[in-house]
Amino acid sequence: MSDDVTTHETRQEGQHQWRSPVGAHPSPPPAPPAPLTGKTTKLGVRVHKRAIPGVTEIIAVASGKGGVGKSTVSVNLAVALAQMGAKVGLLDGDIYGPSAPMMLGLKGSLEVGDQGRILPREAHGIRVMSFGFFSDVKEPVIWRGPMIAKAFRQFCYDVDWGNCDYLIIDLPPGTGDVQLSMIENLPVHGAVVVTTPQDVALIDAHKAISMFKTLDVKVLGVVENMAFYECPRCGHCEDVFGKGGGARLSEDRELDLLVSIPIEKHIREQGDLGLPLHHEESRSAFMTLAQEVKSRLGGF
Ligand code: ADP
């Protein structure tokens, strides 16, 4: 695979035709490169953060551990913010398991706009870019570090995000080189850390919080996912992954617990069918989360 995703994808698919950007997100005129602002982090590294033209607030969603529902939260948060009236982009940077295309019901390839910038796909009122548009879902990811970093930069700066109030970045699970290289040069305005109440997930969530603190990124709060399961027949609540883990983590790290999301069949089904926020029962938790995020970052 070429390491230039723009040329690779468009040549392969032969879809160079111009397509006008969708009305809800009118594109800003091509902006000159945003100024670099140098700052020395706690790691002693001088970083130059570069804004993404047209994007007001960048929100990183991280989890430390995989499988806790980080992508589910990212996708539903993005759609919930859009339903509240915001212009929203979702950058699915989860190289190891890019699930946004499936969770949003998106298939197929990308197109390039008149200024040679990649046009993100649109679904459920949000603009979407994903590593999943460049990989076969059945094949393991073979991209190496420098390629991932380069492709991620292109996803940020060579994609026509239009005017976005919020760009949500679904980071890969973990707190290693890949995650650091993705966010250290981005002006991330706030991070959301997703965990289950289980100790083994909380350990990794602690690491994710520390990573953001090291990079001087404000953590907006913790999302406790799969907090409990309520039997739809008898109403009994079972703490499948333990109880109170999200609250303990938030207290330990002096953060807010933004929301506790139950285990719900509809949440899983909606993800598989590409129909986020479809069922009323599962909507309220994500709408609450969107409200909490909005109130911490400012309105639109
Ligand atoms: P991650 O991004 O952390 O790897 P995913 O968002 O892919 O996790 O979620 C893992 C699995 O759990 C998916 O099958 C998803 O549909 C399911 N899932 C996530 N959150 C919930 C929930 N609250 N209730 C039921 N299923 C969930």
mmCIF file of C-alpha atoms and ligand atoms in Angstrom:
data_model
loop_
_atom_site.group_PDB
_atom_site.id
_atom_site.type_symbol
_atom_site.label_atom_id
_atom_site.label_comp_id
_atom_site.label_asym_id
_atom_site.label_seq_id
_atom_site.Cartn_x
_atom_site.Cartn_y
_atom_site.Cartn_z
ATOM 1 C CA MET A 1 0.000 0.000 0.000
ATOM 2 C CA SER A 2 1.220 3.500 -0.796
ATOM 3 C CA ASP A 3 1.787 5.615 2.270
ATOM 4 C CA ASP A 4 -0.008 8.522 0.612
ATOM 5 C CA VAL A 5 -3.627 7.717 1.302
ATOM 6 C CA THR A 6 -4.974 10.497 -0.909
ATOM 7 C CA THR A 7 -3.466 9.315 -4.125
ATOM 8 C CA HIS A 8 -3.697 5.638 -3.314
ATOM 9 C CA GLU A 9 -7.397 5.560 -2.611
ATOM 10 C CA THR A 10 -8.519 7.880 -5.357
ATOM 11 C CA ARG A 11 -6.432 6.236 -8.069
ATOM 12 C CA GLN A 12 -7.561 2.812 -7.067
ATOM 13 C CA GLU A 13 -11.225 3.759 -7.094
ATOM 14 C CA GLY A 14 -10.963 6.130 -10.092
ATOM 15 C CA GLN A 15 -13.298 8.640 -8.515
ATOM 16 C CA HIS A 16 -11.706 11.990 -9.094
ATOM 17 C CA GLN A 17 -14.942 13.762 -9.923
ATOM 18 C CA TRP A 18 -15.853 16.841 -7.963
ATOM 19 C CA ARG A 19 -18.716 16.599 -5.531
ATOM 20 C CA SER A 20 -20.052 19.666 -3.805
ATOM 21 C CA PRO A 21 -19.712 19.557 -0.039
ATOM 22 C CA VAL A 22 -22.966 18.844 1.751
ATOM 23 C CA GLY A 23 -24.968 21.895 2.805
ATOM 24 C CA ALA A 24 -24.963 21.366 6.554
ATOM 25 C CA HIS A 25 -21.205 21.867 6.702
ATOM 26 C CA PRO A 26 -20.296 24.553 4.161
ATOM 27 C CA SER A 27 -16.577 24.392 3.498
ATOM 28 C CA PRO A 28 -14.402 27.314 4.457
ATOM 29 C CA PRO A 29 -12.137 28.669 1.725
ATOM 30 C CA PRO A 30 -8.783 26.872 1.691
ATOM 31 C CA ALA A 31 -6.914 28.273 4.636
ATOM 32 C CA PRO A 32 -3.220 29.029 4.725
ATOM 33 C CA PRO A 33 -1.312 26.676 7.008
ATOM 34 C CA ALA A 34 -2.240 27.507 10.586
ATOM 35 C CA PRO A 35 0.528 29.090 12.634
ATOM 36 C CA LEU A 36 2.660 26.796 14.737
ATOM 37 C CA THR A 37 2.776 27.418 18.446
ATOM 38 C CA GLY A 38 5.755 25.931 20.219
ATOM 39 C CA LYS A 39 5.458 24.679 23.776
ATOM 40 C CA THR A 40 7.578 22.412 25.934
ATOM 41 C CA THR A 41 5.608 19.526 27.463
ATOM 42 C CA LYS A 42 6.233 17.840 30.810
ATOM 43 C CA LEU A 43 8.207 15.236 28.849
ATOM 44 C CA GLY A 44 10.608 18.028 27.894
ATOM 45 C CA VAL A 45 9.656 17.746 24.238
ATOM 46 C CA ARG A 46 9.060 20.907 22.247
ATOM 47 C CA VAL A 47 5.820 20.424 20.350
ATOM 48 C CA HIS A 48 4.268 22.592 17.693
ATOM 49 C CA LYS A 49 0.504 22.353 17.712
ATOM 50 C CA ARG A 50 -1.228 23.026 14.431
ATOM 51 C CA ALA A 51 -4.932 23.805 14.265
ATOM 52 C CA ILE A 52 -7.187 22.084 11.730
ATOM 53 C CA PRO A 53 -8.713 24.757 9.476
ATOM 54 C CA GLY A 54 -12.473 25.113 10.023
ATOM 55 C CA VAL A 55 -12.494 23.009 13.218
ATOM 56 C CA THR A 56 -13.363 24.828 16.455
ATOM 57 C CA GLU A 57 -12.986 22.178 19.171
ATOM 58 C CA ILE A 58 -11.085 18.893 18.994
ATOM 59 C CA ILE A 59 -12.209 16.191 21.406
ATOM 60 C CA ALA A 60 -10.140 13.017 21.902
ATOM 61 C CA VAL A 61 -11.876 9.862 23.101
ATOM 62 C CA ALA A 62 -9.537 7.315 24.668
ATOM 63 C CA SER A 63 -9.816 4.239 26.805
ATOM 64 C CA GLY A 64 -6.487 2.671 27.561
ATOM 65 C CA LYS A 65 -8.044 -0.782 27.299
ATOM 66 C CA GLY A 66 -9.725 -2.147 24.168
ATOM 67 C CA GLY A 67 -13.256 -3.492 24.102
ATOM 68 C CA VAL A 68 -14.715 -1.156 26.728
ATOM 69 C CA GLY A 69 -16.937 0.687 24.235
ATOM 70 C CA LYS A 70 -14.725 3.611 23.219
ATOM 71 C CA SER A 71 -15.854 3.534 19.574
ATOM 72 C CA THR A 72 -19.491 3.100 20.573
ATOM 73 C CA VAL A 73 -19.174 6.180 22.789
ATOM 74 C CA SER A 74 -17.340 8.183 20.085
ATOM 75 C CA VAL A 75 -19.920 7.438 17.399
ATOM 76 C CA ASN A 76 -22.960 8.032 19.601
ATOM 77 C CA LEU A 77 -21.468 11.172 21.160
ATOM 78 C CA ALA A 78 -20.809 12.575 17.673
ATOM 79 C CA VAL A 79 -24.349 11.853 16.482
ATOM 80 C CA ALA A 80 -25.857 13.177 19.742
ATOM 81 C CA LEU A 81 -23.958 16.479 19.394
ATOM 82 C CA ALA A 82 -25.146 16.735 15.782
ATOM 83 C CA GLN A 83 -28.732 16.122 16.890
ATOM 84 C CA MET A 84 -28.306 18.977 19.354
ATOM 85 C CA GLY A 85 -27.515 21.240 16.407
ATOM 86 C CA ALA A 86 -23.691 21.166 16.245
ATOM 87 C CA LYS A 87 -21.648 20.619 13.107
ATOM 88 C CA VAL A 88 -19.637 17.520 13.891
ATOM 89 C CA GLY A 89 -16.809 15.524 12.366
ATOM 90 C CA LEU A 90 -15.645 12.092 13.525
ATOM 91 C CA LEU A 91 -12.083 10.980 12.868
ATOM 92 C CA ASP A 92 -11.917 7.265 13.547
ATOM 93 C CA GLY A 93 -8.235 6.845 14.309
ATOM 94 C CA ASP A 94 -8.593 3.345 15.739
ATOM 95 C CA ILE A 95 -6.135 1.736 13.380
ATOM 96 C CA TYR A 96 -6.478 -1.659 15.085
ATOM 97 C CA GLY A 97 -10.268 -1.889 14.828
ATOM 98 C CA PRO A 98 -11.795 0.963 12.855
ATOM 99 C CA SER A 99 -15.468 0.376 13.520
ATOM 100 C CA ALA A 100 -17.026 3.786 12.730
ATOM 101 C CA PRO A 101 -17.962 2.806 9.136
ATOM 102 C CA MET A 102 -19.971 -0.184 10.367
ATOM 103 C CA MET A 103 -21.441 1.656 13.353
ATOM 104 C CA LEU A 104 -22.633 4.408 10.997
ATOM 105 C CA GLY A 105 -23.719 2.143 8.142
ATOM 106 C CA LEU A 106 -21.045 3.415 5.744
ATOM 107 C CA LYS A 107 -19.561 1.342 2.934
ATOM 108 C CA GLY A 108 -17.517 2.159 -0.133
ATOM 109 C CA SER A 109 -14.768 4.568 -0.956
ATOM 110 C CA LEU A 110 -13.866 8.217 -0.691
ATOM 111 C CA GLU A 111 -13.802 11.017 -3.221
ATOM 112 C CA VAL A 112 -11.542 13.986 -3.702
ATOM 113 C CA GLY A 113 -12.880 17.556 -3.878
ATOM 114 C CA ASP A 114 -11.964 20.353 -6.245
ATOM 115 C CA GLN A 115 -9.020 21.517 -4.150
ATOM 116 C CA GLY A 116 -7.514 18.074 -4.008
ATOM 117 C CA ARG A 117 -8.714 17.502 -0.460
ATOM 118 C CA ILE A 118 -10.348 14.242 0.599
ATOM 119 C CA LEU A 119 -14.094 14.547 1.100
ATOM 120 C CA PRO A 120 -15.186 12.808 4.282
ATOM 121 C CA ARG A 121 -18.201 10.539 4.100
ATOM 122 C CA GLU A 122 -21.474 11.709 5.619
ATOM 123 C CA ALA A 123 -23.906 9.726 7.755
ATOM 124 C CA HIS A 124 -26.450 10.560 10.444
ATOM 125 C CA GLY A 125 -25.585 14.262 10.158
ATOM 126 C CA ILE A 126 -21.837 13.933 10.785
ATOM 127 C CA ARG A 127 -18.747 13.885 8.591
ATOM 128 C CA VAL A 128 -16.610 10.789 8.958
ATOM 129 C CA MET A 129 -13.063 9.765 8.164
ATOM 130 C CA SER A 130 -11.775 6.345 9.160
ATOM 131 C CA PHE A 131 -8.843 4.011 8.721
ATOM 132 C CA GLY A 132 -11.628 1.551 7.953
ATOM 133 C CA PHE A 133 -12.083 3.176 4.524
ATOM 134 C CA PHE A 134 -8.581 1.989 3.647
ATOM 135 C CA SER A 135 -8.491 -1.540 4.984
ATOM 136 C CA ASP A 136 -10.205 -4.805 4.331
ATOM 137 C CA VAL A 137 -12.259 -5.569 7.441
ATOM 138 C CA LYS A 138 -11.183 -9.211 7.350
ATOM 139 C CA GLU A 139 -7.455 -8.533 7.086
ATOM 140 C CA PRO A 140 -5.165 -7.590 9.995
ATOM 141 C CA VAL A 141 -3.694 -4.107 9.952
ATOM 142 C CA ILE A 142 -0.129 -4.105 8.667
ATOM 143 C CA TRP A 143 0.540 -0.380 8.721
ATOM 144 C CA ARG A 144 3.699 0.513 10.558
ATOM 145 C CA GLY A 145 4.249 3.450 12.919
ATOM 146 C CA PRO A 146 5.501 6.119 10.482
ATOM 147 C CA MET A 147 2.779 5.205 7.958
ATOM 148 C CA ILE A 148 0.093 5.471 10.614
ATOM 149 C CA ALA A 149 1.397 8.862 11.741
ATOM 150 C CA LYS A 150 1.536 10.133 8.165
ATOM 151 C CA ALA A 151 -1.942 8.852 7.297
ATOM 152 C CA PHE A 152 -3.324 10.317 10.512
ATOM 153 C CA ARG A 153 -1.841 13.731 9.661
ATOM 154 C CA GLN A 154 -3.522 13.516 6.265
ATOM 155 C CA PHE A 155 -6.813 12.638 7.935
ATOM 156 C CA CYS A 156 -6.477 15.820 9.994
ATOM 157 C CA TYR A 157 -5.144 18.299 7.457
ATOM 158 C CA ASP A 158 -5.927 16.957 3.967
ATOM 159 C CA VAL A 159 -9.580 16.170 4.648
ATOM 160 C CA ASP A 160 -12.201 18.781 3.867
ATOM 161 C CA TRP A 161 -13.810 18.917 7.298
ATOM 162 C CA GLY A 162 -15.780 22.034 6.365
ATOM 163 C CA ASN A 163 -16.808 24.107 9.358
ATOM 164 C CA CYS A 164 -16.961 21.814 12.386
ATOM 165 C CA ASP A 165 -17.936 22.914 15.870
ATOM 166 C CA TYR A 166 -16.505 19.639 17.145
ATOM 167 C CA LEU A 167 -14.111 17.116 15.668
ATOM 168 C CA ILE A 168 -14.194 13.924 17.702
ATOM 169 C CA ILE A 169 -11.126 11.715 17.468
ATOM 170 C CA ASP A 170 -11.560 8.067 18.365
ATOM 171 C CA LEU A 171 -8.032 7.103 19.441
ATOM 172 C CA PRO A 172 -6.715 3.541 19.251
ATOM 173 C CA PRO A 173 -6.773 1.742 22.619
ATOM 174 C CA GLY A 174 -3.557 2.056 24.593
ATOM 175 C CA THR A 175 -1.169 4.767 25.652
ATOM 176 C CA GLY A 176 1.868 4.097 23.484
ATOM 177 C CA ASP A 177 3.796 5.686 20.682
ATOM 178 C CA VAL A 178 0.913 5.579 18.198
ATOM 179 C CA GLN A 179 -1.494 7.451 20.461
ATOM 180 C CA LEU A 180 1.145 9.980 21.503
ATOM 181 C CA SER A 181 2.167 10.695 17.934
ATOM 182 C CA MET A 182 -1.472 11.244 17.001
ATOM 183 C CA ILE A 183 -2.276 13.868 19.601
ATOM 184 C CA GLU A 184 0.956 15.561 20.642
ATOM 185 C CA ASN A 185 0.855 18.003 17.725
ATOM 186 C CA LEU A 186 -2.893 18.597 17.735
ATOM 187 C CA PRO A 187 -4.545 21.341 19.754
ATOM 188 C CA VAL A 188 -6.901 18.973 21.573
ATOM 189 C CA HIS A 189 -9.385 21.005 23.636
ATOM 190 C CA GLY A 190 -10.664 18.183 25.779
ATOM 191 C CA ALA A 191 -10.431 14.434 26.295
ATOM 192 C CA VAL A 192 -13.043 11.904 27.326
ATOM 193 C CA VAL A 193 -11.809 8.694 28.963
ATOM 194 C CA VAL A 194 -14.006 5.613 28.609
ATOM 195 C CA THR A 195 -13.807 2.677 30.990
ATOM 196 C CA THR A 196 -15.901 -0.151 32.348
ATOM 197 C CA PRO A 197 -16.190 -0.457 36.160
ATOM 198 C CA GLN A 198 -13.805 -3.445 36.096
ATOM 199 C CA ASP A 199 -10.410 -3.094 37.795
ATOM 200 C CA VAL A 200 -8.509 -4.350 34.761
ATOM 201 C CA ALA A 201 -10.036 -1.560 32.642
ATOM 202 C CA LEU A 202 -9.583 1.075 35.338
ATOM 203 C CA ILE A 203 -5.820 0.493 35.455
ATOM 204 C CA ASP A 204 -5.558 1.358 31.769
ATOM 205 C CA ALA A 205 -7.977 4.281 32.099
ATOM 206 C CA HIS A 206 -5.632 5.722 34.769
ATOM 207 C CA LYS A 207 -2.811 5.508 32.223
ATOM 208 C CA ALA A 208 -4.901 7.282 29.583
ATOM 209 C CA ILE A 209 -5.675 10.107 32.027
ATOM 210 C CA SER A 210 -1.964 10.397 32.872
ATOM 211 C CA MET A 211 -1.092 10.484 29.176
ATOM 212 C CA PHE A 212 -3.398 13.454 28.639
ATOM 213 C CA LYS A 213 -2.082 15.237 31.716
ATOM 214 C CA THR A 214 1.478 14.782 30.461
ATOM 215 C CA LEU A 215 0.489 16.261 27.138
ATOM 216 C CA ASP A 216 -1.315 19.183 28.829
ATOM 217 C CA VAL A 217 -4.667 18.079 27.447
ATOM 218 C CA LYS A 218 -7.630 18.851 29.690
ATOM 219 C CA VAL A 219 -9.602 15.729 30.605
ATOM 220 C CA LEU A 220 -13.294 16.642 30.473
ATOM 221 C CA GLY A 221 -14.280 13.591 32.473
ATOM 222 C CA VAL A 222 -14.835 9.861 32.650
ATOM 223 C CA VAL A 223 -17.488 7.781 30.897
ATOM 224 C CA GLU A 224 -18.354 4.571 32.706
ATOM 225 C CA ASN A 225 -19.658 2.179 30.070
ATOM 226 C CA MET A 226 -21.325 -1.183 30.698
ATOM 227 C CA ALA A 227 -22.007 0.054 34.221
ATOM 228 C CA PHE A 228 -24.786 -2.471 34.917
ATOM 229 C CA TYR A 229 -27.367 -4.655 33.200
ATOM 230 C CA GLU A 230 -31.057 -4.290 33.972
ATOM 231 C CA CYS A 231 -33.124 -7.350 33.139
ATOM 232 C CA PRO A 232 -35.981 -6.191 30.885
ATOM 233 C CA ARG A 233 -38.232 -8.929 32.284
ATOM 234 C CA CYS A 234 -37.854 -8.613 36.053
ATOM 235 C CA GLY A 235 -36.019 -5.273 36.443
ATOM 236 C CA HIS A 236 -33.166 -6.844 38.455
ATOM 237 C CA CYS A 237 -29.868 -4.972 38.016
ATOM 238 C CA GLU A 238 -26.678 -7.003 37.741
ATOM 239 C CA ASP A 239 -23.225 -5.379 38.091
ATOM 240 C CA VAL A 240 -21.652 -7.529 35.410
ATOM 241 C CA PHE A 241 -18.282 -5.728 35.451
ATOM 242 C CA GLY A 242 -18.325 -4.638 39.089
ATOM 243 C CA LYS A 243 -19.799 -1.630 40.787
ATOM 244 C CA GLY A 244 -18.723 1.986 41.210
ATOM 245 C CA GLY A 245 -15.447 1.766 39.283
ATOM 246 C CA GLY A 246 -16.164 4.895 37.239
ATOM 247 C CA ALA A 247 -16.956 6.910 40.353
ATOM 248 C CA ARG A 248 -13.793 5.687 42.122
ATOM 249 C CA LEU A 249 -11.611 6.550 39.149
ATOM 250 C CA SER A 250 -13.183 10.000 38.850
ATOM 251 C CA GLU A 251 -12.695 10.678 42.547
ATOM 252 C CA ASP A 252 -9.084 9.437 42.552
ATOM 253 C CA ARG A 253 -8.183 11.676 39.634
ATOM 254 C CA GLU A 254 -10.387 14.620 40.672
ATOM 255 C CA LEU A 255 -12.441 14.385 37.505
ATOM 256 C CA ASP A 256 -16.147 14.393 36.774
ATOM 257 C CA LEU A 257 -18.030 11.209 36.014
ATOM 258 C CA LEU A 258 -19.856 12.423 32.909
ATOM 259 C CA VAL A 259 -22.285 9.532 32.581
ATOM 260 C CA SER A 260 -22.786 5.846 33.449
ATOM 261 C CA ILE A 261 -24.067 3.888 30.475
ATOM 262 C CA PRO A 262 -25.757 0.523 31.078
ATOM 263 C CA ILE A 263 -25.206 -2.637 29.065
ATOM 264 C CA GLU A 264 -28.090 -2.669 26.618
ATOM 265 C CA LYS A 265 -28.923 -4.990 23.788
ATOM 266 C CA HIS A 266 -30.049 -2.027 21.679
ATOM 267 C CA ILE A 267 -26.656 -0.322 21.977
ATOM 268 C CA ARG A 268 -24.942 -3.415 20.592
ATOM 269 C CA GLU A 269 -27.575 -3.930 17.893
ATOM 270 C CA GLN A 270 -27.504 -0.310 16.767
ATOM 271 C CA GLY A 271 -23.725 -0.536 16.427
ATOM 272 C CA ASP A 272 -23.947 -3.621 14.249
ATOM 273 C CA LEU A 273 -26.739 -2.179 12.104
ATOM 274 C CA GLY A 274 -25.210 1.274 11.652
ATOM 275 C CA LEU A 275 -28.129 3.007 13.358
ATOM 276 C CA PRO A 276 -26.764 5.107 16.245
ATOM 277 C CA LEU A 277 -29.269 6.515 18.761
ATOM 278 C CA HIS A 278 -32.052 4.620 17.036
ATOM 279 C CA HIS A 279 -33.779 3.283 20.141
ATOM 280 C CA GLU A 280 -35.240 5.692 22.650
ATOM 281 C CA GLU A 281 -34.078 3.541 25.607
ATOM 282 C CA SER A 282 -30.407 3.949 24.750
ATOM 283 C CA ARG A 283 -30.589 7.574 23.563
ATOM 284 C CA SER A 284 -30.763 9.326 26.901
ATOM 285 C CA ALA A 285 -27.315 8.303 28.195
ATOM 286 C CA PHE A 286 -25.586 9.567 25.056
ATOM 287 C CA MET A 287 -27.650 12.778 24.963
ATOM 288 C CA THR A 288 -26.627 13.382 28.592
ATOM 289 C CA LEU A 289 -22.997 12.824 27.660
ATOM 290 C CA ALA A 290 -23.270 15.266 24.731
ATOM 291 C CA GLN A 291 -24.795 17.874 27.028
ATOM 292 C CA GLU A 292 -21.992 17.386 29.575
ATOM 293 C CA VAL A 293 -19.326 17.727 26.893
ATOM 294 C CA LYS A 294 -20.973 20.797 25.408
ATOM 295 C CA SER A 295 -21.245 22.492 28.792
ATOM 296 C CA ARG A 296 -17.521 21.951 29.425
ATOM 297 C CA LEU A 297 -16.318 23.160 26.039
ATOM 298 C CA GLY A 298 -18.690 25.974 25.285
ATOM 299 C CA GLY A 299 -21.627 26.154 22.961
ATOM 300 C CA PHE A 300 -22.023 26.296 19.212
HETATM 301 P P1 ADP B 1 -13.756 -0.373 21.846
HETATM 302 O O1 ADP B 1 -13.827 0.748 20.865
HETATM 303 O O2 ADP B 1 -13.422 0.106 23.227
HETATM 304 O O3 ADP B 1 -12.880 -1.503 21.418
HETATM 305 P P2 ADP B 1 -16.460 -0.983 21.011
HETATM 306 O O4 ADP B 1 -17.130 0.337 21.030
HETATM 307 O O5 ADP B 1 -16.044 -1.539 19.703
HETATM 308 O O6 ADP B 1 -15.224 -0.992 22.017
HETATM 309 O O7 ADP B 1 -17.423 -1.982 21.782
HETATM 310 C C1 ADP B 1 -17.101 -3.355 21.949
HETATM 311 C C2 ADP B 1 -18.381 -4.173 21.835
HETATM 312 O O8 ADP B 1 -19.252 -3.890 22.921
HETATM 313 C C3 ADP B 1 -19.175 -3.863 20.576
HETATM 314 O O9 ADP B 1 -19.744 -5.077 20.146
HETATM 315 C C4 ADP B 1 -20.259 -2.904 21.053
HETATM 316 O O10 ADP B 1 -21.438 -3.003 20.255
HETATM 317 C C5 ADP B 1 -20.513 -3.416 22.447
HETATM 318 N N1 ADP B 1 -20.956 -2.373 23.385
HETATM 319 C C6 ADP B 1 -20.308 -1.232 23.703
HETATM 320 N N2 ADP B 1 -20.974 -0.567 24.650
HETATM 321 C C7 ADP B 1 -22.081 -1.286 24.934
HETATM 322 C C8 ADP B 1 -23.188 -1.133 25.841
HETATM 323 N N3 ADP B 1 -23.263 -0.088 26.649
HETATM 324 N N4 ADP B 1 -24.150 -2.086 25.839
HETATM 325 C C9 ADP B 1 -24.064 -3.165 25.029
HETATM 326 N N5 ADP B 1 -23.054 -3.380 24.160
HETATM 327 C C10 ADP B 1 -22.074 -2.461 24.120
#
